[in-house]
mmCIF file with all atom_site columns, C-alpha atoms in Angstrom:
data_model
loop_
_atom_site.group_PDB
_atom_site.id
_atom_site.type_symbol
_atom_site.label_atom_id
_atom_site.label_alt_id
_atom_site.label_comp_id
_atom_site.label_asym_id
_atom_site.label_entity_id
_atom_site.label_seq_id
_atom_site.pdbx_PDB_ins_code
_atom_site.Cartn_x
_atom_site.Cartn_y
_atom_site.Cartn_z
_atom_site.occupancy
_atom_site.B_iso_or_equiv
_atom_site.pdbx_formal_charge
_atom_site.auth_seq_id
_atom_site.auth_comp_id
_atom_site.auth_asym_id
_atom_site.auth_atom_id
_atom_site.pdbx_PDB_model_num
ATOM 1  C CA . UNK A 1 1  ? -9.478  -30.194 -101.065 1.00 0.00 ? 1  UNK A CA 1
ATOM 2  C CA . UNK A 1 2  ? -8.743  -33.640 -99.787  1.00 0.00 ? 2  UNK A CA 1
ATOM 3  C CA . UNK A 1 3  ? -12.102 -33.739 -98.016  1.00 0.00 ? 3  UNK A CA 1
ATOM 4  C CA . UNK A 1 4  ? -14.016 -33.965 -101.280 1.00 0.00 ? 4  UNK A CA 1
ATOM 5  C CA . UNK A 1 5  ? -11.930 -36.934 -102.349 1.00 0.00 ? 5  UNK A CA 1
ATOM 6  C CA . UNK A 1 6  ? -12.395 -38.650 -98.984  1.00 0.00 ? 6  UNK A CA 1
ATOM 7  C CA . UNK A 1 7  ? -16.156 -38.088 -99.217  1.00 0.00 ? 7  UNK A CA 1
ATOM 8  C CA . UNK A 1 8  ? -16.259 -39.628 -102.670 1.00 0.00 ? 8  UNK A CA 1
ATOM 9  C CA . UNK A 1 9  ? -16.965 -36.665 -104.923 1.00 0.00 ? 9  UNK A CA 1
ATOM 10 C CA . UNK A 1 10 ? -14.915 -34.303 -107.016 1.00 0.00 ? 10 UNK A CA 1
ATOM 11 C CA . UNK A 1 11 ? -13.509 -30.953 -106.070 1.00 0.00 ? 11 UNK A CA 1
ATOM 12 C CA . UNK A 1 12 ? -15.554 -29.438 -108.902 1.00 0.00 ? 12 UNK A CA 1
ATOM 13 C CA . UNK A 1 13 ? -18.764 -30.831 -107.390 1.00 0.00 ? 13 UNK A CA 1
ATOM 14 C CA . UNK A 1 14 ? -17.801 -29.483 -103.960 1.00 0.00 ? 14 UNK A CA 1
ATOM 15 C CA . UNK A 1 15 ? -17.329 -26.005 -105.438 1.00 0.00 ? 15 UNK A CA 1
ATOM 16 C CA . UNK A 1 16 ? -20.669 -26.359 -107.221 1.00 0.00 ? 16 UNK A CA 1
ATOM 17 C CA . UNK A 1 17 ? -22.384 -27.102 -103.888 1.00 0.00 ? 17 UNK A CA 1
ATOM 18 C CA . UNK A 1 18 ? -20.856 -23.994 -102.348 1.00 0.00 ? 18 UNK A CA 1
ATOM 19 C CA . UNK A 1 19 ? -21.843 -21.936 -105.387 1.00 0.00 ? 19 UNK A CA 1
ATOM 20 C CA . UNK A 1 20 ? -25.461 -23.126 -105.003 1.00 0.00 ? 20 UNK A CA 1
ATOM 21 C CA . UNK A 1 21 ? -25.301 -21.979 -101.366 1.00 0.00 ? 21 UNK A CA 1
ATOM 22 C CA . UNK A 1 22 ? -24.018 -18.606 -102.641 1.00 0.00 ? 22 UNK A CA 1
ATOM 23 C CA . UNK A 1 23 ? -20.684 -18.890 -100.820 1.00 0.00 ? 23 UNK A CA 1
ATOM 24 C CA . UNK A 1 24 ? -17.173 -20.251 -101.240 1.00 0.00 ? 24 UNK A CA 1
ATOM 25 C CA . UNK A 1 25 ? -15.306 -22.795 -99.123  1.00 0.00 ? 25 UNK A CA 1
ATOM 26 C CA . UNK A 1 26 ? -13.084 -19.998 -97.860  1.00 0.00 ? 26 UNK A CA 1
ATOM 27 C CA . UNK A 1 27 ? -15.995 -17.702 -96.903  1.00 0.00 ? 27 UNK A CA 1
ATOM 28 C CA . UNK A 1 28 ? -17.842 -20.615 -95.263  1.00 0.00 ? 28 UNK A CA 1
ATOM 29 C CA . UNK A 1 29 ? -14.794 -21.536 -93.168  1.00 0.00 ? 29 UNK A CA 1
ATOM 30 C CA . UNK A 1 30 ? -14.218 -17.897 -92.216  1.00 0.00 ? 30 UNK A CA 1
ATOM 31 C CA . UNK A 1 31 ? -17.846 -17.549 -91.053  1.00 0.00 ? 31 UNK A CA 1
ATOM 32 C CA . UNK A 1 32 ? -17.590 -20.836 -89.153  1.00 0.00 ? 32 UNK A CA 1
ATOM 33 C CA . UNK A 1 33 ? -14.482 -19.616 -87.319  1.00 0.00 ? 33 UNK A CA 1
ATOM 34 C CA . UNK A 1 34 ? -16.206 -16.360 -86.354  1.00 0.00 ? 34 UNK A CA 1
ATOM 35 C CA . UNK A 1 35 ? -19.306 -18.228 -85.163  1.00 0.00 ? 35 UNK A CA 1
ATOM 36 C CA . UNK A 1 36 ? -17.170 -20.521 -83.010  1.00 0.00 ? 36 UNK A CA 1
ATOM 37 C CA . UNK A 1 37 ? -15.292 -17.555 -81.586  1.00 0.00 ? 37 UNK A CA 1
ATOM 38 C CA . UNK A 1 38 ? -18.556 -15.786 -80.778  1.00 0.00 ? 38 UNK A CA 1
ATOM 39 C CA . UNK A 1 39 ? -19.838 -18.871 -78.964  1.00 0.00 ? 39 UNK A CA 1
ATOM 40 C CA . UNK A 1 40 ? -16.629 -19.115 -76.948  1.00 0.00 ? 40 UNK A CA 1
ATOM 41 C CA . UNK A 1 41 ? -16.633 -15.429 -76.074  1.00 0.00 ? 41 UNK A CA 1
ATOM 42 C CA . UNK A 1 42 ? -20.059 -15.803 -74.488  1.00 0.00 ? 42 UNK A CA 1
ATOM 43 C CA . UNK A 1 43 ? -19.608 -19.338 -73.165  1.00 0.00 ? 43 UNK A CA 1
ATOM 44 C CA . UNK A 1 44 ? -19.061 -19.945 -69.464  1.00 0.00 ? 44 UNK A CA 1
ATOM 45 C CA . UNK A 1 45 ? -16.367 -22.549 -70.079  1.00 0.00 ? 45 UNK A CA 1
ATOM 46 C CA . UNK A 1 46 ? -14.102 -19.982 -71.742  1.00 0.00 ? 46 UNK A CA 1
ATOM 47 C CA . UNK A 1 47 ? -14.220 -17.194 -69.135  1.00 0.00 ? 47 UNK A CA 1
ATOM 48 C CA . UNK A 1 48 ? -10.583 -17.717 -68.182  1.00 0.00 ? 48 UNK A CA 1
ATOM 49 C CA . UNK A 1 49 ? -9.369  -17.786 -71.797  1.00 0.00 ? 49 UNK A CA 1
ATOM 50 C CA . UNK A 1 50 ? -7.968  -14.601 -73.270  1.00 0.00 ? 50 UNK A CA 1
ATOM 51 C CA . UNK A 1 51 ? -9.441  -13.176 -76.441  1.00 0.00 ? 51 UNK A CA 1
ATOM 52 C CA . UNK A 1 52 ? -6.129  -13.876 -78.201  1.00 0.00 ? 52 UNK A CA 1
ATOM 53 C CA . UNK A 1 53 ? -6.281  -17.488 -77.048  1.00 0.00 ? 53 UNK A CA 1
ATOM 54 C CA . UNK A 1 54 ? -9.812  -17.874 -78.399  1.00 0.00 ? 54 UNK A CA 1
ATOM 55 C CA . UNK A 1 55 ? -8.760  -16.280 -81.691  1.00 0.00 ? 55 UNK A CA 1
ATOM 56 C CA . UNK A 1 56 ? -5.911  -18.772 -82.046  1.00 0.00 ? 56 UNK A CA 1
ATOM 57 C CA . UNK A 1 57 ? -8.121  -21.740 -81.121  1.00 0.00 ? 57 UNK A CA 1
ATOM 58 C CA . UNK A 1 58 ? -10.579 -20.965 -83.900  1.00 0.00 ? 58 UNK A CA 1
ATOM 59 C CA . UNK A 1 59 ? -7.899  -20.411 -86.533  1.00 0.00 ? 59 UNK A CA 1
ATOM 60 C CA . UNK A 1 60 ? -6.947  -16.733 -86.492  1.00 0.00 ? 60 UNK A CA 1
ATOM 61 C CA . UNK A 1 61 ? -3.198  -16.150 -86.256  1.00 0.00 ? 61 UNK A CA 1
ATOM 62 C CA . UNK A 1 62 ? -3.468  -12.418 -85.659  1.00 0.00 ? 62 UNK A CA 1
ATOM 63 C CA . UNK A 1 63 ? -5.560  -11.019 -82.797  1.00 0.00 ? 63 UNK A CA 1
ATOM 64 C CA . UNK A 1 64 ? -5.924  -7.628  -84.523  1.00 0.00 ? 64 UNK A CA 1
ATOM 65 C CA . UNK A 1 65 ? -7.303  -9.248  -87.665  1.00 0.00 ? 65 UNK A CA 1
ATOM 66 C CA . UNK A 1 66 ? -9.646  -11.343 -85.539  1.00 0.00 ? 66 UNK A CA 1
ATOM 67 C CA . UNK A 1 67 ? -10.903 -8.258  -83.717  1.00 0.00 ? 67 UNK A CA 1
ATOM 68 C CA . UNK A 1 68 ? -11.604 -6.420  -86.983  1.00 0.00 ? 68 UNK A CA 1
ATOM 69 C CA . UNK A 1 69 ? -13.300 -9.459  -88.496  1.00 0.00 ? 69 UNK A CA 1
ATOM 70 C CA . UNK A 1 70 ? -15.558 -10.032 -85.502  1.00 0.00 ? 70 UNK A CA 1
ATOM 71 C CA . UNK A 1 71 ? -16.497 -6.355  -85.388  1.00 0.00 ? 71 UNK A CA 1
ATOM 72 C CA . UNK A 1 72 ? -17.269 -6.363  -89.099  1.00 0.00 ? 72 UNK A CA 1
ATOM 73 C CA . UNK A 1 73 ? -19.485 -9.443  -88.805  1.00 0.00 ? 73 UNK A CA 1
ATOM 74 C CA . UNK A 1 74 ? -21.236 -8.820  -85.471  1.00 0.00 ? 74 UNK A CA 1
ATOM 75 C CA . UNK A 1 75 ? -20.941 -5.052  -85.051  1.00 0.00 ? 75 UNK A CA 1
ATOM 76 C CA . UNK A 1 76 ? -18.837 -5.048  -81.901  1.00 0.00 ? 76 UNK A CA 1
ATOM 77 C CA . UNK A 1 77 ? -15.307 -5.863  -80.858  1.00 0.00 ? 77 UNK A CA 1
ATOM 78 C CA . UNK A 1 78 ? -14.511 -9.099  -78.989  1.00 0.00 ? 78 UNK A CA 1
ATOM 79 C CA . UNK A 1 79 ? -14.063 -7.488  -75.557  1.00 0.00 ? 79 UNK A CA 1
ATOM 80 C CA . UNK A 1 80 ? -17.392 -5.667  -75.725  1.00 0.00 ? 80 UNK A CA 1
ATOM 81 C CA . UNK A 1 81 ? -19.132 -8.740  -77.108  1.00 0.00 ? 81 UNK A CA 1
ATOM 82 C CA . UNK A 1 82 ? -17.790 -10.851 -74.253  1.00 0.00 ? 82 UNK A CA 1
ATOM 83 C CA . UNK A 1 83 ? -18.718 -8.285  -71.605  1.00 0.00 ? 83 UNK A CA 1
ATOM 84 C CA . UNK A 1 84 ? -22.279 -7.727  -72.843  1.00 0.00 ? 84 UNK A CA 1
ATOM 85 C CA . UNK A 1 85 ? -23.067 -11.361 -73.532  1.00 0.00 ? 85 UNK A CA 1
ATOM 86 C CA . UNK A 1 86 ? -21.453 -12.759 -70.402  1.00 0.00 ? 86 UNK A CA 1
ATOM 87 C CA . UNK A 1 87 ? -23.335 -10.146 -68.352  1.00 0.00 ? 87 UNK A CA 1
ATOM 88 C CA . UNK A 1 88 ? -26.601 -11.035 -70.062  1.00 0.00 ? 88 UNK A CA 1
ATOM 89 C CA . UNK A 1 89 ? -25.987 -14.711 -69.375  1.00 0.00 ? 89 UNK A CA 1
ATOM 90 C CA . UNK A 1 90 ? -25.237 -14.113 -65.703  1.00 0.00 ? 90 UNK A CA 1
ATOM 91 C CA . UNK A 1 91 ? -28.284 -11.840 -65.336  1.00 0.00 ? 91 UNK A CA 1
ATOM 92 C CA . UNK A 1 92 ? -30.510 -14.533 -66.827  1.00 0.00 ? 92 UNK A CA 1
ATOM 93 C CA . UNK A 1 93 ? -29.112 -17.163 -64.492  1.00 0.00 ? 93 UNK A CA 1
ATOM 94 C CA . UNK A 1 94 ? -29.590 -14.844 -61.490  1.00 0.00 ? 94 UNK A CA 1
ATOM 95 C CA . UNK A 1 95 ? -33.236 -14.411 -62.465  1.00 0.00 ? 95 UNK A CA 1
ATOM 96 C CA . UNK A 1 96 ? -33.764 -18.166 -62.454  1.00 0.00 ? 96 UNK A CA 1
ATOM 97 C CA . UNK A 1 97 ? -32.543 -18.539 -58.866  1.00 0.00 ? 97 UNK A CA 1
#
């Protein structure tokens, strides 16, 4: 990983840090991508973006794989997640008015 070199420590040390956090660089990046996708699925600024578009933006090349991964991590598929969380967000904003 070039990042470790740019940050001034060895690749071995970087892997040691991930091991101490009980993860791997690959698993950490995968979780980060899913977290970003989840935020975009429920975020108002991404309402017009398709689920496939969001999947691509966060680093998934295959929408089917993305859908299975999100369901495995969060217990629901992307369309249902978007519908339930966008509805909850709009209900909360309606209550504030």
